Each structure stands twice: as C-alpha cells, then as structure tokens.
Amino acid sequence: MLVCRALDEAGFTNGFSTRLGGVSPFPENALSLAGFDDDSAENIYENRRRFLNVFEGSWQLASCWQVHSADVRTVATDDDVKNDTEKCDGMISQMAGVLAAVKTADCVPILIGDPVSGSFAAVHAGWRGTAASIVTIAVEKMAAEFGSRPGNLIAAIGPAALGCCYEVGSEVIEIFRKNFPYANSLLTPTGEGHALIDLHLANKNQLTDAGVLPENIYLAPLCTMERTDLFFSYRVENKTAGKTGRLMSVIGRY
C-alpha cells in the first residue's frame, strides 16, 4: 500500500491499498476490498483482514454505501461505525481507533487529517462528486463539527484515473465549465465533444480554495488506468474482463 508520510508523521494512520497480496481472482492473488457483486464475501473479508493486519493496533473500519453523491456523514458513535449501508461518499470523524474508509477503482480517494483537533476525513470523489465539490463540503463540515481550521489540514490525494487517460463527454465538460471558472485548465480536448479531465487537479484546487495550504496537499502521481499492474481500474477492466475489484483508502488515529 501507499502511505502519506506527512499524515503519518502528524499522527494519522493512513493507507491507499494496491491490488497486490490478496486472494481474489482478478486474475489471481488480488486484494479486492469491496465489490460483492464481482467477488465472494469470503474473499473480500479475507482481503480486508490482510489489509488491516498491516496497521499496528486494533481498528474498527467505518465505511458507507457509495452512490457518487456529495453527502458527507459524521462518524461519532459505535453505531455510526457499524452502519455501512448509509448512502454517502465521505465521512468525517474524531473517534480514536476508527479507520474511515472509501472504496475506489478510478475515482479519486482523498484523506484529510487535522493535527490540532484530531479530526479526519475520507472522501470518494468521482466526476460527479468532484463537480459537486464534495471535498469542499468535507472541509466545511470538519470546521462546523470539530472546529477544524483549513490552514491546519493535511490532505493526501491518492491514485486515480488521471488527466492522461480519463476521457469524458460533452455533458461532463459542460457541468465543469458551469461550476468552475478554471474548468478549461482541467480539460484537454481530444475531439468534438470529448476531453481528458484532470480530477486530481480539480480536487487540489477545491482544497486550496477552501483554505488548505498548497504545501499541505500531497498527490500520488499514479494513474489507475495506466497502472493496472498495481491498481484496479473500472474503466479498463470492465471493458476487458467484465468485472474488477475495489481499492480502499483509510485514515484514522489512536
């Protein structure tokens, strides 16, 4: 897995999984951490056991039913941790011993930690979530719930489909142009009504616009569509194999 050193040194356990070291047949020995429609529950739970075993200590995993929304929920009780069927695409928490988790296979995972308040967030941002500024909503909710100040936050943006490979059509292009004055800097035209889009840069811009210091934002320069040797890619593998696994990105603290 990948770890953001800055978050780790600030006291936040964190990790972005790869596809290596599991038991799932994608095509073999793959670490699929979600996607019960494409893999058996037995495989996924064994893979999660292996993934969590990498981290020191005993952790509870808090996840959610992701629906490409801009909804961010607060995890504040054991019942909140156990409730993994609530529909949302981001979580914030201040609970010790809890790892907030989001699942991806091309979408952008974002982990945020506040060393001052001890609060943290995990965000799933596909093009819909990015267009709806879900990471901005997470930062604002951390401020409202835990008193976090954006200038104290550390953010890590993990592996995702990057601007080199992620092509979108006119509908997505127009939504981004409507929502963001800098949209053209995110887009590289590839033909009539089509363009490559840089969701890494879009989410970094949203973080800085929300007040997070640029020097506290870390990007993993790895494209899931290019590096299917390391990561699952829905766009690549669904076309070739008809199914794919899911990565998991987590953050928490003791």
Short mmCIF file of C-alpha atoms in Angstrom, two decimals:
data_model
loop_
_atom_site.label_atom_id
_atom_site.label_comp_id
_atom_site.label_asym_id
_atom_site.label_seq_id
_atom_site.Cartn_x
_atom_site.Cartn_y
_atom_site.Cartn_z
CA MET A 1 0.00 0.00 0.00
CA LEU A 2 0.90 3.65 -0.26
CA VAL A 3 1.17 5.88 2.80
CA CYS A 4 1.22 9.67 3.00
CA ARG A 5 4.26 10.39 5.16
CA ALA A 6 3.03 13.84 6.21
CA LEU A 7 -0.21 12.40 7.58
CA ASP A 8 1.67 9.58 9.26
CA GLU A 9 4.09 11.96 10.96
CA ALA A 10 1.12 14.06 12.13
CA GLY A 11 -0.27 11.03 13.96
CA PHE A 12 -2.73 9.69 11.41
CA THR A 13 -2.61 6.07 10.38
CA ASN A 14 -3.36 6.05 6.66
CA GLY A 15 -3.06 3.93 3.57
CA PHE A 16 -4.08 3.60 -0.07
CA SER A 17 -4.32 -0.07 -0.98
CA THR A 18 -2.94 -1.68 -4.13
CA ARG A 19 -4.28 -4.81 -5.82
CA LEU A 20 -1.38 -6.95 -4.55
CA GLY A 21 -1.37 -9.65 -1.89
CA GLY A 22 -4.94 -10.92 -1.74
CA VAL A 23 -7.00 -13.97 -2.63
CA SER A 24 -9.37 -12.65 -5.30
CA PRO A 25 -9.34 -13.94 -8.91
CA PHE A 26 -8.59 -10.65 -10.73
CA PRO A 27 -6.97 -12.65 -12.28
CA GLU A 28 -5.29 -14.15 -9.20
CA ASN A 29 -4.00 -13.17 -5.74
CA ALA A 30 -5.67 -9.77 -5.96
CA LEU A 31 -6.54 -7.65 -2.93
CA SER A 32 -10.12 -6.67 -3.72
CA LEU A 33 -11.50 -4.93 -0.64
CA ALA A 34 -15.09 -4.36 -1.84
CA GLY A 35 -17.42 -5.19 -4.70
CA PHE A 36 -19.59 -8.06 -3.50
CA ASP A 37 -21.26 -8.31 -6.91
CA ASP A 38 -17.93 -9.17 -8.53
CA ASP A 39 -16.31 -11.28 -5.81
CA SER A 40 -17.29 -13.56 -2.94
CA ALA A 41 -17.81 -12.18 0.55
CA GLU A 42 -15.32 -14.77 1.83
CA ASN A 43 -12.58 -13.38 -0.42
CA ILE A 44 -13.35 -9.75 0.39
CA TYR A 45 -13.36 -10.28 4.15
CA GLU A 46 -10.10 -12.22 4.00
CA ASN A 47 -8.57 -9.43 1.93
CA ARG A 48 -9.76 -6.85 4.46
CA ARG A 49 -8.26 -8.89 7.28
CA ARG A 50 -4.92 -8.90 5.47
CA PHE A 51 -5.11 -5.18 4.72
CA LEU A 52 -5.99 -4.18 8.29
CA ASN A 53 -3.29 -6.52 9.62
CA VAL A 54 -0.69 -4.22 8.05
CA PHE A 55 -1.58 -1.49 10.56
CA GLU A 56 -0.44 -1.63 14.17
CA GLY A 57 -3.18 -1.88 16.77
CA SER A 58 -6.81 -2.95 16.64
CA TRP A 59 -9.03 -0.89 14.36
CA GLN A 60 -12.71 -0.61 13.55
CA LEU A 61 -13.47 0.02 9.89
CA ALA A 62 -16.08 2.67 9.08
CA SER A 63 -17.38 2.65 5.51
CA CYS A 64 -20.54 3.57 3.63
CA TRP A 65 -22.70 2.77 0.63
CA GLN A 66 -21.16 4.99 -2.05
CA VAL A 67 -23.52 6.49 -4.60
CA HIS A 68 -21.47 9.26 -6.28
CA SER A 69 -23.14 11.93 -4.15
CA ALA A 70 -21.80 14.98 -2.35
CA ASP A 71 -23.06 13.75 1.04
CA VAL A 72 -20.61 13.57 3.94
CA ARG A 73 -21.64 11.87 7.20
CA THR A 74 -20.21 12.16 10.69
CA VAL A 75 -18.97 9.04 12.46
CA ALA A 76 -19.27 9.76 16.18
CA THR A 77 -20.52 6.55 17.83
CA ASP A 78 -20.04 2.80 17.60
CA ASP A 79 -23.42 2.60 15.88
CA ASP A 80 -22.18 5.05 13.26
CA VAL A 81 -19.14 2.85 12.69
CA LYS A 82 -21.25 -0.27 12.21
CA ASN A 83 -23.67 1.47 9.85
CA ASP A 84 -22.08 0.76 6.48
CA THR A 85 -25.32 0.95 4.49
CA GLU A 86 -25.93 4.68 4.80
CA LYS A 87 -25.62 6.29 1.40
CA CYS A 88 -22.84 8.87 1.26
CA ASP A 89 -19.43 9.43 -0.30
CA GLY A 90 -17.46 10.96 2.53
CA MET A 91 -17.00 10.56 6.25
CA ILE A 92 -15.56 12.73 8.98
CA SER A 93 -14.71 11.60 12.49
CA GLN A 94 -12.76 12.32 15.63
CA MET A 95 -13.09 8.81 17.10
CA ALA A 96 -9.94 7.04 18.22
CA GLY A 97 -9.36 3.54 16.87
CA VAL A 98 -11.55 4.06 13.81
CA LEU A 99 -10.40 3.97 10.21
CA ALA A 100 -12.66 5.92 7.86
CA ALA A 101 -12.62 4.11 4.52
CA VAL A 102 -13.63 4.86 0.94
CA LYS A 103 -13.56 2.44 -1.98
CA THR A 104 -12.39 3.29 -5.50
CA ALA A 105 -11.45 1.82 -8.86
CA ASP A 106 -10.60 5.00 -10.85
CA CYS A 107 -12.39 7.64 -8.75
CA VAL A 108 -10.31 9.94 -6.55
CA PRO A 109 -9.72 8.99 -2.89
CA ILE A 110 -8.87 11.87 -0.57
CA LEU A 111 -7.68 11.56 3.02
CA ILE A 112 -7.61 14.60 5.32
CA GLY A 113 -6.22 14.99 8.82
CA ASP A 114 -6.27 17.86 11.32
CA PRO A 115 -3.35 17.52 13.77
CA VAL A 116 -4.85 20.20 16.04
CA SER A 117 -8.37 18.84 16.60
CA GLY A 118 -7.52 15.21 15.84
CA SER A 119 -10.35 15.01 13.33
CA PHE A 120 -10.03 13.31 9.96
CA ALA A 121 -11.94 12.62 6.76
CA ALA A 122 -12.08 10.11 3.92
CA VAL A 123 -13.68 11.24 0.65
CA HIS A 124 -14.67 9.44 -2.56
CA ALA A 125 -14.70 11.87 -5.49
CA GLY A 126 -15.64 10.64 -8.93
CA TRP A 127 -16.50 13.18 -11.60
CA ARG A 128 -19.95 13.71 -10.05
CA GLY A 129 -18.59 14.21 -6.54
CA THR A 130 -15.84 16.46 -7.83
CA ALA A 131 -18.33 18.53 -9.83
CA ALA A 132 -20.40 18.89 -6.65
CA SER A 133 -17.29 19.89 -4.62
CA ILE A 134 -17.58 17.05 -2.11
CA VAL A 135 -14.08 17.66 -0.74
CA THR A 136 -15.02 21.29 -0.01
CA ILE A 137 -18.10 20.05 1.82
CA ALA A 138 -15.93 17.70 3.89
CA VAL A 139 -13.57 20.54 4.89
CA GLU A 140 -16.51 22.78 5.81
CA LYS A 141 -18.12 20.01 7.83
CA MET A 142 -14.88 19.35 9.72
CA ALA A 143 -14.86 23.04 10.65
CA ALA A 144 -18.51 23.01 11.73
CA GLU A 145 -18.37 19.73 13.68
CA PHE A 146 -14.85 19.79 15.15
CA GLY A 147 -13.64 23.37 14.87
CA SER A 148 -11.01 22.49 12.29
CA ARG A 149 -9.24 25.33 10.55
CA PRO A 150 -8.42 24.70 6.88
CA GLY A 151 -4.91 26.09 7.34
CA ASN A 152 -4.11 23.25 9.76
CA LEU A 153 -5.29 20.44 7.49
CA ILE A 154 -3.09 17.91 5.71
CA ALA A 155 -4.59 16.26 2.63
CA ALA A 156 -3.48 13.29 0.54
CA ILE A 157 -4.99 12.67 -2.90
CA GLY A 158 -4.50 9.05 -3.88
CA PRO A 159 -4.15 7.05 -7.11
CA ALA A 160 -6.99 7.59 -9.58
CA ALA A 161 -7.75 7.88 -13.28
CA LEU A 162 -5.68 10.92 -14.21
CA GLY A 163 -5.77 13.56 -16.90
CA CYS A 164 -3.57 11.45 -19.16
CA CYS A 165 -6.29 8.81 -19.61
CA TYR A 166 -9.69 9.81 -18.22
CA GLU A 167 -11.85 10.91 -21.16
CA VAL A 168 -15.31 12.43 -20.68
CA GLY A 169 -18.06 13.64 -22.97
CA SER A 170 -19.85 16.91 -23.54
CA GLU A 171 -22.25 16.51 -20.60
CA VAL A 172 -19.42 16.33 -18.08
CA ILE A 173 -17.45 19.07 -19.83
CA GLU A 174 -20.39 21.47 -19.64
CA ILE A 175 -21.06 20.71 -15.97
CA PHE A 176 -17.46 21.52 -15.06
CA ARG A 177 -17.47 24.69 -17.17
CA LYS A 178 -20.66 25.77 -15.45
CA ASN A 179 -19.37 25.05 -11.94
CA PHE A 180 -15.72 26.17 -12.10
CA PRO A 181 -14.21 29.27 -13.71
CA TYR A 182 -10.93 27.41 -14.16
CA ALA A 183 -12.56 24.40 -15.88
CA ASN A 184 -10.57 24.77 -19.10
CA SER A 185 -7.34 24.22 -17.16
CA LEU A 186 -8.68 20.79 -16.19
CA LEU A 187 -9.61 19.77 -19.75
CA THR A 188 -7.54 18.61 -22.71
CA PRO A 189 -9.75 18.34 -25.82
CA THR A 190 -9.49 15.02 -27.68
CA GLY A 191 -12.19 15.54 -30.31
CA GLU A 192 -15.60 17.06 -30.87
CA GLY A 193 -17.43 16.99 -27.53
CA HIS A 194 -14.75 14.98 -25.75
CA ALA A 195 -11.81 15.82 -23.49
CA LEU A 196 -9.43 14.35 -20.95
CA ILE A 197 -10.17 15.65 -17.45
CA ASP A 198 -7.77 16.07 -14.53
CA LEU A 199 -9.74 15.25 -11.38
CA HIS A 200 -6.57 15.33 -9.26
CA LEU A 201 -6.07 18.99 -10.12
CA ALA A 202 -9.77 19.74 -9.69
CA ASN A 203 -9.77 18.40 -6.13
CA LYS A 204 -6.48 20.10 -5.30
CA ASN A 205 -7.97 23.41 -6.50
CA GLN A 206 -11.04 22.87 -4.33
CA LEU A 207 -8.87 22.18 -1.29
CA THR A 208 -6.81 25.32 -1.80
CA ASP A 209 -9.95 27.38 -2.47
CA ALA A 210 -11.29 26.06 0.86
CA GLY A 211 -8.18 27.36 2.63
CA VAL A 212 -5.93 24.30 2.76
CA LEU A 213 -2.32 25.35 2.24
CA PRO A 214 -0.86 24.11 -1.08
CA GLU A 215 2.23 22.81 0.71
CA ASN A 216 -0.03 20.59 2.84
CA ILE A 217 -1.61 18.84 -0.14
CA TYR A 218 0.08 15.67 -1.39
CA LEU A 219 -0.74 13.91 -4.67
CA ALA A 220 0.13 10.33 -5.60
CA PRO A 221 1.33 10.65 -9.22
CA LEU A 222 -0.09 7.28 -10.26
CA CYS A 223 -2.89 6.64 -12.75
CA THR A 224 -5.09 3.62 -12.09
CA MET A 225 -5.89 3.29 -15.80
CA GLU A 226 -2.20 3.21 -16.73
CA ARG A 227 -1.04 1.04 -13.82
CA THR A 228 -3.38 -1.92 -13.76
CA ASP A 229 -0.41 -3.94 -12.53
CA LEU A 230 -0.78 -2.06 -9.20
CA PHE A 231 -4.38 -0.85 -9.08
CA PHE A 232 -7.88 -1.81 -10.12
CA SER A 233 -9.41 0.21 -12.94
CA TYR A 234 -13.15 0.03 -13.60
CA ARG A 235 -12.78 1.75 -16.96
CA VAL A 236 -10.06 -0.59 -18.21
CA GLU A 237 -11.02 -3.92 -16.65
CA ASN A 238 -14.77 -3.78 -17.08
CA LYS A 239 -14.18 -3.47 -20.81
CA THR A 240 -11.75 -6.39 -20.94
CA ALA A 241 -12.84 -8.75 -18.15
CA GLY A 242 -16.38 -7.59 -17.39
CA LYS A 243 -15.58 -7.04 -13.71
CA THR A 244 -12.99 -5.51 -11.43
CA GLY A 245 -12.00 -5.32 -7.78
CA ARG A 246 -12.01 -2.30 -5.48
CA LEU A 247 -9.24 -0.44 -3.72
CA MET A 248 -9.64 1.00 -0.24
CA SER A 249 -8.21 4.21 1.25
CA VAL A 250 -8.28 4.66 5.01
CA ILE A 251 -7.37 7.18 7.70
CA GLY A 252 -7.68 7.21 11.48
CA ARG A 253 -5.85 7.81 14.74
CA TYR A 254 -5.47 6.48 18.26
#
